[in-house]
Amino acid sequence: MHATIARLNADKLRATPHVVPQPGLLRTVMGDDVFLAALDERRRWIAAHCDEKIGMSDLRDVQGHTIGKSYHFARELDAIAFRLMF
């Protein structure tokens, strides 16, 4: 079971190699309303501008603490546009 999940995660990361880190995008830092609004704004932008696969994961520091979110894009141009927007 764990091997299957690890393989699926690896496949997803290979399919979305262009990463845009979003440090500070955390509920604990921003508060509920602002955090949820920021996530929704990004989700809407992605829906309007990206046709290829995307993913999202926690952004972690070297100690393993969550410090934000990372958005993963299949297309480099989508990642660049997202980075410029956010």
JSON list of C-alpha atoms in Angstrom, two decimals:
[
{"chain": "A", "resi": 1, "resn": "MET", "atom": "CA", "xyz": [0.00, 0.00, 0.00]},
{"chain": "A", "resi": 2, "resn": "HIS", "atom": "CA", "xyz": [2.74, 2.49, 0.97]},
{"chain": "A", "resi": 3, "resn": "ALA", "atom": "CA", "xyz": [4.71, 1.62, -2.16]},
{"chain": "A", "resi": 4, "resn": "THR", "atom": "CA", "xyz": [1.66, 2.32, -4.33]},
{"chain": "A", "resi": 5, "resn": "ILE", "atom": "CA", "xyz": [1.09, 5.71, -2.68]},
{"chain": "A", "resi": 6, "resn": "ALA", "atom": "CA", "xyz": [4.78, 6.60, -3.03]},
{"chain": "A", "resi": 7, "resn": "ARG", "atom": "CA", "xyz": [4.71, 5.64, -6.72]},
{"chain": "A", "resi": 8, "resn": "LEU", "atom": "CA", "xyz": [1.57, 7.73, -7.32]},
{"chain": "A", "resi": 9, "resn": "ASN", "atom": "CA", "xyz": [3.14, 10.72, -5.57]},
{"chain": "A", "resi": 10, "resn": "ALA", "atom": "CA", "xyz": [6.34, 10.33, -7.61]},
{"chain": "A", "resi": 11, "resn": "ASP", "atom": "CA", "xyz": [4.31, 10.11, -10.83]},
{"chain": "A", "resi": 12, "resn": "LYS", "atom": "CA", "xyz": [2.39, 13.26, -9.91]},
{"chain": "A", "resi": 13, "resn": "LEU", "atom": "CA", "xyz": [5.61, 15.17, -9.15]},
{"chain": "A", "resi": 14, "resn": "ARG", "atom": "CA", "xyz": [7.12, 14.09, -12.48]},
{"chain": "A", "resi": 15, "resn": "ALA", "atom": "CA", "xyz": [3.99, 15.29, -14.28]},
{"chain": "A", "resi": 16, "resn": "THR", "atom": "CA", "xyz": [4.20, 18.72, -12.58]},
{"chain": "A", "resi": 17, "resn": "PRO", "atom": "CA", "xyz": [7.93, 19.61, -12.39]},
{"chain": "A", "resi": 18, "resn": "HIS", "atom": "CA", "xyz": [7.63, 23.41, -12.36]},
{"chain": "A", "resi": 19, "resn": "VAL", "atom": "CA", "xyz": [7.31, 24.53, -8.73]},
{"chain": "A", "resi": 20, "resn": "VAL", "atom": "CA", "xyz": [6.26, 27.94, -7.43]},
{"chain": "A", "resi": 21, "resn": "PRO", "atom": "CA", "xyz": [6.84, 28.29, -3.69]},
{"chain": "A", "resi": 22, "resn": "GLN", "atom": "CA", "xyz": [4.41, 30.43, -1.72]},
{"chain": "A", "resi": 23, "resn": "PRO", "atom": "CA", "xyz": [6.10, 31.01, 1.67]},
{"chain": "A", "resi": 24, "resn": "GLY", "atom": "CA", "xyz": [3.82, 32.48, 4.31]},
{"chain": "A", "resi": 25, "resn": "LEU", "atom": "CA", "xyz": [0.66, 31.09, 2.71]},
{"chain": "A", "resi": 26, "resn": "LEU", "atom": "CA", "xyz": [-0.51, 29.57, 6.00]},
{"chain": "A", "resi": 27, "resn": "ARG", "atom": "CA", "xyz": [-3.74, 29.70, 7.94]},
{"chain": "A", "resi": 28, "resn": "THR", "atom": "CA", "xyz": [-1.79, 30.23, 11.19]},
{"chain": "A", "resi": 29, "resn": "VAL", "atom": "CA", "xyz": [0.01, 33.26, 9.73]},
{"chain": "A", "resi": 30, "resn": "MET", "atom": "CA", "xyz": [-2.83, 34.83, 7.73]},
{"chain": "A", "resi": 31, "resn": "GLY", "atom": "CA", "xyz": [-5.93, 33.89, 9.70]},
{"chain": "A", "resi": 32, "resn": "ASP", "atom": "CA", "xyz": [-8.84, 31.86, 8.38]},
{"chain": "A", "resi": 33, "resn": "ASP", "atom": "CA", "xyz": [-10.60, 34.39, 6.18]},
{"chain": "A", "resi": 34, "resn": "VAL", "atom": "CA", "xyz": [-7.52, 35.83, 4.49]},
{"chain": "A", "resi": 35, "resn": "PHE", "atom": "CA", "xyz": [-5.95, 32.39, 4.00]},
{"chain": "A", "resi": 36, "resn": "LEU", "atom": "CA", "xyz": [-9.10, 30.92, 2.46]},
{"chain": "A", "resi": 37, "resn": "ALA", "atom": "CA", "xyz": [-9.53, 33.98, 0.23]},
{"chain": "A", "resi": 38, "resn": "ALA", "atom": "CA", "xyz": [-5.92, 33.64, -0.96]},
{"chain": "A", "resi": 39, "resn": "LEU", "atom": "CA", "xyz": [-6.38, 29.95, -1.76]},
{"chain": "A", "resi": 40, "resn": "ASP", "atom": "CA", "xyz": [-9.62, 30.70, -3.59]},
{"chain": "A", "resi": 41, "resn": "GLU", "atom": "CA", "xyz": [-7.99, 33.50, -5.60]},
{"chain": "A", "resi": 42, "resn": "ARG", "atom": "CA", "xyz": [-5.22, 31.13, -6.69]},
{"chain": "A", "resi": 43, "resn": "ARG", "atom": "CA", "xyz": [-7.70, 28.34, -7.48]},
{"chain": "A", "resi": 44, "resn": "ARG", "atom": "CA", "xyz": [-9.77, 30.67, -9.65]},
{"chain": "A", "resi": 45, "resn": "TRP", "atom": "CA", "xyz": [-6.69, 31.95, -11.47]},
{"chain": "A", "resi": 46, "resn": "ILE", "atom": "CA", "xyz": [-5.53, 28.38, -12.15]},
{"chain": "A", "resi": 47, "resn": "ALA", "atom": "CA", "xyz": [-8.99, 27.39, -13.43]},
{"chain": "A", "resi": 48, "resn": "ALA", "atom": "CA", "xyz": [-9.03, 30.35, -15.80]},
{"chain": "A", "resi": 49, "resn": "HIS", "atom": "CA", "xyz": [-5.45, 30.08, -17.08]},
{"chain": "A", "resi": 50, "resn": "CYS", "atom": "CA", "xyz": [-4.17, 26.50, -16.85]},
{"chain": "A", "resi": 51, "resn": "ASP", "atom": "CA", "xyz": [-5.24, 23.58, -19.01]},
{"chain": "A", "resi": 52, "resn": "GLU", "atom": "CA", "xyz": [-2.53, 21.18, -17.86]},
{"chain": "A", "resi": 53, "resn": "LYS", "atom": "CA", "xyz": [-2.10, 19.33, -14.59]},
{"chain": "A", "resi": 54, "resn": "ILE", "atom": "CA", "xyz": [-1.28, 21.22, -11.42]},
{"chain": "A", "resi": 55, "resn": "GLY", "atom": "CA", "xyz": [-0.69, 20.15, -7.85]},
{"chain": "A", "resi": 56, "resn": "MET", "atom": "CA", "xyz": [-0.25, 21.74, -4.47]},
{"chain": "A", "resi": 57, "resn": "SER", "atom": "CA", "xyz": [1.76, 20.63, -1.47]},
{"chain": "A", "resi": 58, "resn": "ASP", "atom": "CA", "xyz": [3.10, 21.97, 1.79]},
{"chain": "A", "resi": 59, "resn": "LEU", "atom": "CA", "xyz": [6.29, 24.01, 1.56]},
{"chain": "A", "resi": 60, "resn": "ARG", "atom": "CA", "xyz": [8.69, 22.91, 4.29]},
{"chain": "A", "resi": 61, "resn": "ASP", "atom": "CA", "xyz": [11.90, 24.30, 5.73]},
{"chain": "A", "resi": 62, "resn": "VAL", "atom": "CA", "xyz": [15.00, 22.19, 6.38]},
{"chain": "A", "resi": 63, "resn": "GLN", "atom": "CA", "xyz": [13.65, 21.15, 9.80]},
{"chain": "A", "resi": 64, "resn": "GLY", "atom": "CA", "xyz": [10.44, 19.88, 8.21]},
{"chain": "A", "resi": 65, "resn": "HIS", "atom": "CA", "xyz": [8.17, 22.67, 9.48]},
{"chain": "A", "resi": 66, "resn": "THR", "atom": "CA", "xyz": [5.43, 23.82, 7.14]},
{"chain": "A", "resi": 67, "resn": "ILE", "atom": "CA", "xyz": [6.19, 27.39, 6.04]},
{"chain": "A", "resi": 68, "resn": "GLY", "atom": "CA", "xyz": [3.71, 27.82, 3.20]},
{"chain": "A", "resi": 69, "resn": "LYS", "atom": "CA", "xyz": [2.41, 26.09, 0.08]},
{"chain": "A", "resi": 70, "resn": "SER", "atom": "CA", "xyz": [4.03, 25.01, -3.18]},
{"chain": "A", "resi": 71, "resn": "TYR", "atom": "CA", "xyz": [2.16, 24.97, -6.45]},
{"chain": "A", "resi": 72, "resn": "HIS", "atom": "CA", "xyz": [3.34, 22.48, -9.08]},
{"chain": "A", "resi": 73, "resn": "PHE", "atom": "CA", "xyz": [2.66, 23.01, -12.78]},
{"chain": "A", "resi": 74, "resn": "ALA", "atom": "CA", "xyz": [3.03, 20.77, -15.82]},
{"chain": "A", "resi": 75, "resn": "ARG", "atom": "CA", "xyz": [3.83, 23.73, -18.08]},
{"chain": "A", "resi": 76, "resn": "GLU", "atom": "CA", "xyz": [6.68, 26.10, -17.35]},
{"chain": "A", "resi": 77, "resn": "LEU", "atom": "CA", "xyz": [4.78, 29.08, -18.81]},
{"chain": "A", "resi": 78, "resn": "ASP", "atom": "CA", "xyz": [1.90, 28.46, -16.40]},
{"chain": "A", "resi": 79, "resn": "ALA", "atom": "CA", "xyz": [4.35, 28.44, -13.49]},
{"chain": "A", "resi": 80, "resn": "ILE", "atom": "CA", "xyz": [5.97, 31.69, -14.67]},
{"chain": "A", "resi": 81, "resn": "ALA", "atom": "CA", "xyz": [2.61, 33.41, -15.09]},
{"chain": "A", "resi": 82, "resn": "PHE", "atom": "CA", "xyz": [1.47, 32.20, -11.66]},
{"chain": "A", "resi": 83, "resn": "ARG", "atom": "CA", "xyz": [4.69, 33.43, -10.06]},
{"chain": "A", "resi": 84, "resn": "LEU", "atom": "CA", "xyz": [4.23, 36.85, -11.67]},
{"chain": "A", "resi": 85, "resn": "MET", "atom": "CA", "xyz": [0.60, 37.01, -10.52]},
{"chain": "A", "resi": 86, "resn": "PHE", "atom": "CA", "xyz": [1.21, 35.86, -6.95]}
]
